[in-house]
mmCIF file of C-alpha atoms in Angstrom:
data_model
loop_
_atom_site.group_PDB
_atom_site.id
_atom_site.type_symbol
_atom_site.label_atom_id
_atom_site.label_comp_id
_atom_site.label_asym_id
_atom_site.label_seq_id
_atom_site.Cartn_x
_atom_site.Cartn_y
_atom_site.Cartn_z
ATOM 1 C CA ASP A 13 14.548 94.870 82.467
ATOM 2 C CA THR A 14 14.336 91.041 82.039
ATOM 3 C CA GLU A 15 17.992 90.225 81.445
ATOM 4 C CA VAL A 16 21.186 89.331 83.417
ATOM 5 C CA THR A 17 24.046 91.399 82.638
ATOM 6 C CA GLN A 18 27.814 90.301 82.918
ATOM 7 C CA THR A 19 31.036 92.180 82.697
ATOM 8 C CA PRO A 20 33.438 92.086 81.371
ATOM 9 C CA LYS A 21 32.779 89.912 78.193
ATOM 10 C CA HIS A 22 36.245 88.781 77.931
ATOM 11 C CA LEU A 23 39.241 88.637 80.693
ATOM 12 C CA VAL A 24 42.771 87.593 80.319
ATOM 13 C CA MET A 25 44.731 87.492 83.394
ATOM 14 C CA GLY A 26 47.924 86.075 84.669
ATOM 15 C CA MET A 27 48.302 83.516 87.721
ATOM 16 C CA THR A 28 49.266 85.960 90.143
ATOM 17 C CA ASN A 29 46.493 88.808 89.008
ATOM 18 C CA LYS A 30 43.622 89.424 91.149
ATOM 19 C CA LYS A 31 40.527 90.187 89.316
ATOM 20 C CA SER A 32 36.631 90.215 89.704
ATOM 21 C CA LEU A 33 33.545 89.208 87.402
ATOM 22 C CA LYS A 34 30.272 91.142 87.826
ATOM 23 C CA CYS A 35 26.709 90.259 87.498
ATOM 24 C CA GLU A 36 23.644 92.286 87.635
ATOM 25 C CA GLN A 37 20.032 91.651 87.580
ATOM 26 C CA HIS A 38 17.121 94.008 88.010
ATOM 27 C CA MET A 39 14.179 91.449 87.904
ATOM 28 C CA GLY A 40 13.672 91.204 91.868
ATOM 29 C CA HIS A 41 14.903 87.559 91.527
ATOM 30 C CA ARG A 42 15.943 86.146 94.993
ATOM 31 C CA ALA A 43 18.333 83.828 94.010
ATOM 32 C CA MET A 44 21.827 84.231 92.005
ATOM 33 C CA TYR A 45 24.187 81.616 90.794
ATOM 34 C CA TRP A 46 27.478 81.392 89.223
ATOM 35 C CA TYR A 47 28.242 78.604 86.812
ATOM 36 C CA LYS A 48 31.501 77.431 85.149
ATOM 37 C CA GLN A 49 31.404 75.955 81.547
ATOM 38 C CA LYS A 50 34.382 74.338 79.838
ATOM 39 C CA ALA A 51 34.199 73.939 75.854
ATOM 40 C CA LYS A 52 31.749 71.272 74.637
ATOM 41 C CA LYS A 53 30.586 70.653 78.223
ATOM 42 C CA PRO A 54 27.377 71.686 80.039
ATOM 43 C CA PRO A 55 27.665 74.285 82.829
ATOM 44 C CA GLU A 56 28.960 73.204 86.384
ATOM 45 C CA LEU A 57 27.142 74.707 89.303
ATOM 46 C CA MET A 58 29.749 76.626 91.460
ATOM 47 C CA PHE A 59 27.708 78.787 94.040
ATOM 48 C CA VAL A 60 24.213 79.877 94.696
ATOM 49 C CA TYR A 61 23.101 82.851 96.764
ATOM 50 C CA SER A 62 19.657 82.810 98.318
ATOM 51 C CA TYR A 63 18.508 86.179 99.621
ATOM 52 C CA GLU A 64 22.070 87.485 99.290
ATOM 53 C CA LYS A 65 23.294 84.802 101.511
ATOM 54 C CA LEU A 66 25.533 81.756 100.303
ATOM 55 C CA SER A 67 23.445 78.712 100.415
ATOM 56 C CA ILE A 68 25.472 76.302 98.138
ATOM 57 C CA ASN A 69 29.340 75.854 97.553
ATOM 58 C CA GLU A 70 30.016 73.135 95.074
ATOM 59 C CA SER A 71 33.418 72.460 96.707
ATOM 60 C CA VAL A 72 34.837 75.223 94.689
ATOM 61 C CA PRO A 73 38.521 76.130 95.504
ATOM 62 C CA SER A 74 38.979 79.002 97.761
ATOM 63 C CA ARG A 75 40.797 80.994 94.897
ATOM 64 C CA PHE A 76 37.241 81.619 93.843
ATOM 65 C CA SER A 77 35.654 84.090 96.229
ATOM 66 C CA PRO A 78 31.851 84.894 95.625
ATOM 67 C CA GLU A 79 30.231 88.223 97.145
ATOM 68 C CA CYS A 80 26.596 89.386 96.908
ATOM 69 C CA PRO A 81 26.930 93.088 98.051
ATOM 70 C CA ASN A 82 22.684 93.358 97.434
ATOM 71 C CA SER A 83 20.002 91.687 95.905
ATOM 72 C CA SER A 84 20.716 92.922 92.461
ATOM 73 C CA LEU A 85 24.452 92.301 92.299
ATOM 74 C CA LEU A 86 26.755 89.286 92.284
ATOM 75 C CA ASN A 87 30.658 89.291 92.151
ATOM 76 C CA LEU A 88 32.990 86.362 91.723
ATOM 77 C CA HIS A 89 36.646 87.345 92.949
ATOM 78 C CA LEU A 90 39.619 85.556 91.329
ATOM 79 C CA HIS A 91 42.983 85.222 92.734
ATOM 80 C CA ALA A 92 45.739 83.137 91.988
ATOM 81 C CA LEU A 93 44.127 81.116 89.357
ATOM 82 C CA GLN A 94 45.603 78.169 87.171
ATOM 83 C CA PRO A 95 45.530 77.840 83.410
ATOM 84 C CA GLU A 96 42.683 75.049 83.902
ATOM 85 C CA ASP A 97 40.433 77.621 85.227
ATOM 86 C CA SER A 98 40.059 79.111 81.773
ATOM 87 C CA ALA A 99 36.343 78.701 80.973
ATOM 88 C CA LEU A 100 33.054 80.500 80.217
ATOM 89 C CA TYR A 101 31.744 81.772 83.481
ATOM 90 C CA LEU A 102 28.027 82.245 83.680
ATOM 91 C CA CYS A 103 25.887 84.045 86.091
ATOM 92 C CA ALA A 104 22.054 83.103 86.391
ATOM 93 C CA SER A 105 19.240 84.207 88.581
ATOM 94 C CA SER A 106 15.726 82.770 89.475
ATOM 95 C CA GLN A 107 12.643 84.321 90.965
ATOM 96 C CA ASP A 108 12.210 81.536 93.563
ATOM 97 C CA LEU A 109 14.666 79.802 95.691
ATOM 98 C CA PRO A 110 16.234 76.629 94.801
ATOM 99 C CA GLY A 111 13.955 73.718 95.090
ATOM 100 C CA GLN A 112 10.869 75.546 94.217
ATOM 101 C CA ASN A 113 9.129 73.948 91.338
ATOM 102 C CA TYR A 114 9.306 74.950 87.778
ATOM 103 C CA ASN A 115 12.153 77.609 89.120
ATOM 104 C CA GLU A 116 13.591 78.630 85.768
ATOM 105 C CA GLN A 117 16.876 80.230 85.686
ATOM 106 C CA PHE A 118 17.764 83.006 83.492
ATOM 107 C CA PHE A 119 21.454 83.124 82.267
ATOM 108 C CA GLY A 120 23.722 86.117 81.391
ATOM 109 C CA PRO A 121 25.805 86.019 78.175
ATOM 110 C CA GLY A 122 28.866 85.002 80.428
ATOM 111 C CA THR A 123 32.562 86.027 80.767
ATOM 112 C CA ARG A 124 35.146 84.227 78.804
ATOM 113 C CA LEU A 125 38.163 83.943 81.101
ATOM 114 C CA THR A 126 41.608 83.101 79.821
ATOM 115 C CA VAL A 127 44.254 82.384 82.472
ATOM 116 C CA LEU A 128 47.986 82.459 81.114
ATOM 117 C CA ALA B 10 17.450 61.059 92.625
ATOM 118 C CA GLN B 11 17.135 62.871 89.350
ATOM 119 C CA SER B 12 19.117 62.594 86.278
ATOM 120 C CA VAL B 13 18.754 63.390 82.523
ATOM 121 C CA THR B 14 20.322 61.784 79.387
ATOM 122 C CA GLN B 15 20.548 63.279 76.059
ATOM 123 C CA LEU B 16 20.639 60.512 73.397
ATOM 124 C CA ASP B 17 22.542 62.162 70.715
ATOM 125 C CA SER B 18 25.759 64.292 71.177
ATOM 126 C CA HIS B 19 25.223 65.691 67.448
ATOM 127 C CA VAL B 20 22.351 66.093 65.312
ATOM 128 C CA SER B 21 22.653 67.242 61.724
ATOM 129 C CA VAL B 22 19.746 68.262 59.504
ATOM 130 C CA SER B 23 19.024 70.287 56.264
ATOM 131 C CA GLU B 24 17.448 73.481 56.388
ATOM 132 C CA GLY B 25 13.608 72.987 56.212
ATOM 133 C CA THR B 26 13.606 69.530 57.547
ATOM 134 C CA PRO B 27 12.147 68.491 61.039
ATOM 135 C CA VAL B 28 14.201 68.605 63.977
ATOM 136 C CA LEU B 29 14.102 65.744 66.730
ATOM 137 C CA LEU B 30 16.368 66.061 69.888
ATOM 138 C CA ARG B 31 16.113 63.413 72.208
ATOM 139 C CA CYS B 32 16.180 63.677 76.121
ATOM 140 C CA ASN B 33 15.051 61.056 78.715
ATOM 141 C CA TYR B 34 14.915 61.800 82.452
ATOM 142 C CA SER B 35 14.651 60.109 85.680
ATOM 143 C CA SER B 36 13.068 61.508 88.647
ATOM 144 C CA SER B 37 11.678 60.381 92.014
ATOM 145 C CA TYR B 38 9.279 63.408 92.003
ATOM 146 C CA SER B 39 6.865 65.053 89.321
ATOM 147 C CA PRO B 40 9.866 66.610 87.464
ATOM 148 C CA SER B 41 10.498 70.112 86.317
ATOM 149 C CA LEU B 42 11.985 70.011 82.974
ATOM 150 C CA PHE B 43 13.568 72.576 80.608
ATOM 151 C CA TRP B 44 15.319 72.816 77.295
ATOM 152 C CA TYR B 45 17.870 75.625 77.038
ATOM 153 C CA VAL B 46 19.716 76.554 73.720
ATOM 154 C CA GLN B 47 23.220 78.053 73.636
ATOM 155 C CA HIS B 48 24.428 79.718 70.521
ATOM 156 C CA PRO B 49 28.421 79.884 70.130
ATOM 157 C CA ASN B 50 30.001 82.007 72.795
ATOM 158 C CA LYS B 51 26.736 83.182 74.152
ATOM 159 C CA GLY B 52 24.922 82.419 77.297
ATOM 160 C CA LEU B 53 21.785 80.088 77.896
ATOM 161 C CA GLN B 54 18.401 80.918 76.715
ATOM 162 C CA LEU B 55 15.450 79.140 77.972
ATOM 163 C CA LEU B 56 13.400 77.580 74.980
ATOM 164 C CA LEU B 57 10.648 75.943 77.027
ATOM 165 C CA LYS B 58 9.522 74.521 80.197
ATOM 166 C CA TYR B 59 7.194 71.739 81.446
ATOM 167 C CA THR B 60 4.961 72.830 84.311
ATOM 168 C CA SER B 61 2.618 70.063 84.441
ATOM 169 C CA ALA B 62 -0.191 72.168 83.062
ATOM 170 C CA ALA B 63 -0.090 70.540 79.520
ATOM 171 C CA THR B 64 2.026 67.494 78.066
ATOM 172 C CA LEU B 65 2.811 69.590 74.833
ATOM 173 C CA VAL B 66 4.823 72.631 75.644
ATOM 174 C CA LYS B 67 5.242 75.177 73.018
ATOM 175 C CA GLY B 68 8.465 77.545 73.271
ATOM 176 C CA ILE B 69 9.959 80.051 71.383
ATOM 177 C CA ASN B 70 11.403 80.120 67.640
ATOM 178 C CA GLY B 71 8.654 77.305 66.755
ATOM 179 C CA PHE B 72 10.089 74.667 69.082
ATOM 180 C CA GLU B 73 7.911 72.376 71.197
ATOM 181 C CA ALA B 74 8.519 69.275 73.416
ATOM 182 C CA GLU B 75 5.995 66.820 74.617
ATOM 183 C CA PHE B 76 6.179 65.402 78.294
ATOM 184 C CA LYS B 77 5.610 61.535 78.060
ATOM 185 C CA LYS B 78 5.619 59.987 81.687
ATOM 186 C CA SER B 79 5.304 56.470 80.406
ATOM 187 C CA GLU B 80 8.340 56.894 78.435
ATOM 188 C CA THR B 81 10.182 59.204 80.973
ATOM 189 C CA SER B 82 10.903 61.475 78.085
ATOM 190 C CA PHE B 83 10.999 65.263 76.968
ATOM 191 C CA HIS B 84 11.838 65.370 73.296
ATOM 192 C CA LEU B 85 12.144 68.497 71.579
ATOM 193 C CA THR B 86 11.058 68.925 68.060
ATOM 194 C CA LYS B 87 10.659 71.771 65.271
ATOM 195 C CA PRO B 88 8.703 71.103 61.950
ATOM 196 C CA SER B 89 11.140 73.028 59.857
ATOM 197 C CA ALA B 90 14.830 73.826 60.853
ATOM 198 C CA HIS B 91 16.283 77.170 60.059
ATOM 199 C CA MET B 92 20.239 78.174 59.669
ATOM 200 C CA SER B 93 19.922 80.217 62.713
ATOM 201 C CA ASP B 94 18.780 77.065 64.832
ATOM 202 C CA ALA B 95 22.348 75.814 64.568
ATOM 203 C CA ALA B 96 23.606 75.675 68.236
ATOM 204 C CA GLU B 97 24.132 73.589 71.419
ATOM 205 C CA TYR B 98 20.889 72.299 73.160
ATOM 206 C CA PHE B 99 20.742 71.410 76.817
ATOM 207 C CA CYS B 100 17.788 69.309 78.461
ATOM 208 C CA VAL B 101 17.653 70.018 82.178
ATOM 209 C CA VAL B 102 16.011 68.573 85.047
ATOM 210 C CA GLU B 103 15.440 70.498 88.310
ATOM 211 C CA TYR B 104 17.065 68.592 91.209
ATOM 212 C CA TYR B 105 15.361 68.555 94.630
ATOM 213 C CA GLY B 106 17.592 67.747 97.386
ATOM 214 C CA GLY B 107 15.757 69.226 100.383
ATOM 215 C CA SER B 108 16.115 73.042 99.994
ATOM 216 C CA GLN B 109 19.075 72.633 97.861
ATOM 217 C CA GLY B 110 17.545 72.179 94.515
ATOM 218 C CA ASN B 111 19.581 73.097 91.298
ATOM 219 C CA LEU B 112 19.692 72.109 87.908
ATOM 220 C CA ILE B 113 20.945 68.968 86.330
ATOM 221 C CA PHE B 114 22.128 69.278 82.789
ATOM 222 C CA GLY B 115 22.448 66.819 79.847
ATOM 223 C CA LYS B 116 25.469 66.708 78.272
ATOM 224 C CA GLY B 117 24.068 68.788 75.472
ATOM 225 C CA THR B 118 23.069 67.895 71.828
ATOM 226 C CA LYS B 119 24.967 69.964 69.127
ATOM 227 C CA LEU B 120 22.393 70.751 66.217
ATOM 228 C CA SER B 121 24.096 71.462 62.872
ATOM 229 C CA VAL B 122 21.773 72.768 59.833
ATOM 230 C CA LYS B 123 23.020 72.381 56.235
ATOM 231 C CA PRO B 124 21.869 74.641 53.720
#
């Protein structure tokens, strides 16, 4: 299995809702990432997990809460989001840890989130 | 510090003609460089990566890129464009900040292919 899967593909939520995004990879990768991508912009890094531990948090608001239950699974819990949080949320994984040479990341198809 | 600049925000070509997407980088180290492609409403797919083994890197779907250290460039080319190549292309450099390396993305180049 050489892909990263994400569910759901689309999500519409109100500002008072609580929802979760899910990401899964079965390539034995040691690092997993969450990115946020607004329209016509490059992805922006949100979080990095290395060996299931949070290693990078790019000053993301607390209404986004990541979780890594095991080496294959990465969740992003959402609570009290704002309309400006509407975006494509991408998950990625890499064989090696951040900072290793030529450490390509494999991206999932993303979850299109709309906050009403 | 590392950075990457994509020189064109939009490139339009006719089907069957060559494609050139330009990228310049800045890096204090021997860089790790990648090109990713993103089709509308899709995730990112790796086209190719520079690993220092060869300056001319061949990727998927007929794309290739040449690493030129003297020009600090990593331009993406394809001899003959296909309609399915229409997408957003990102040039990416890997950032080394101690142990907290991650990817630095260019702003992207939108490739349009006319019939």
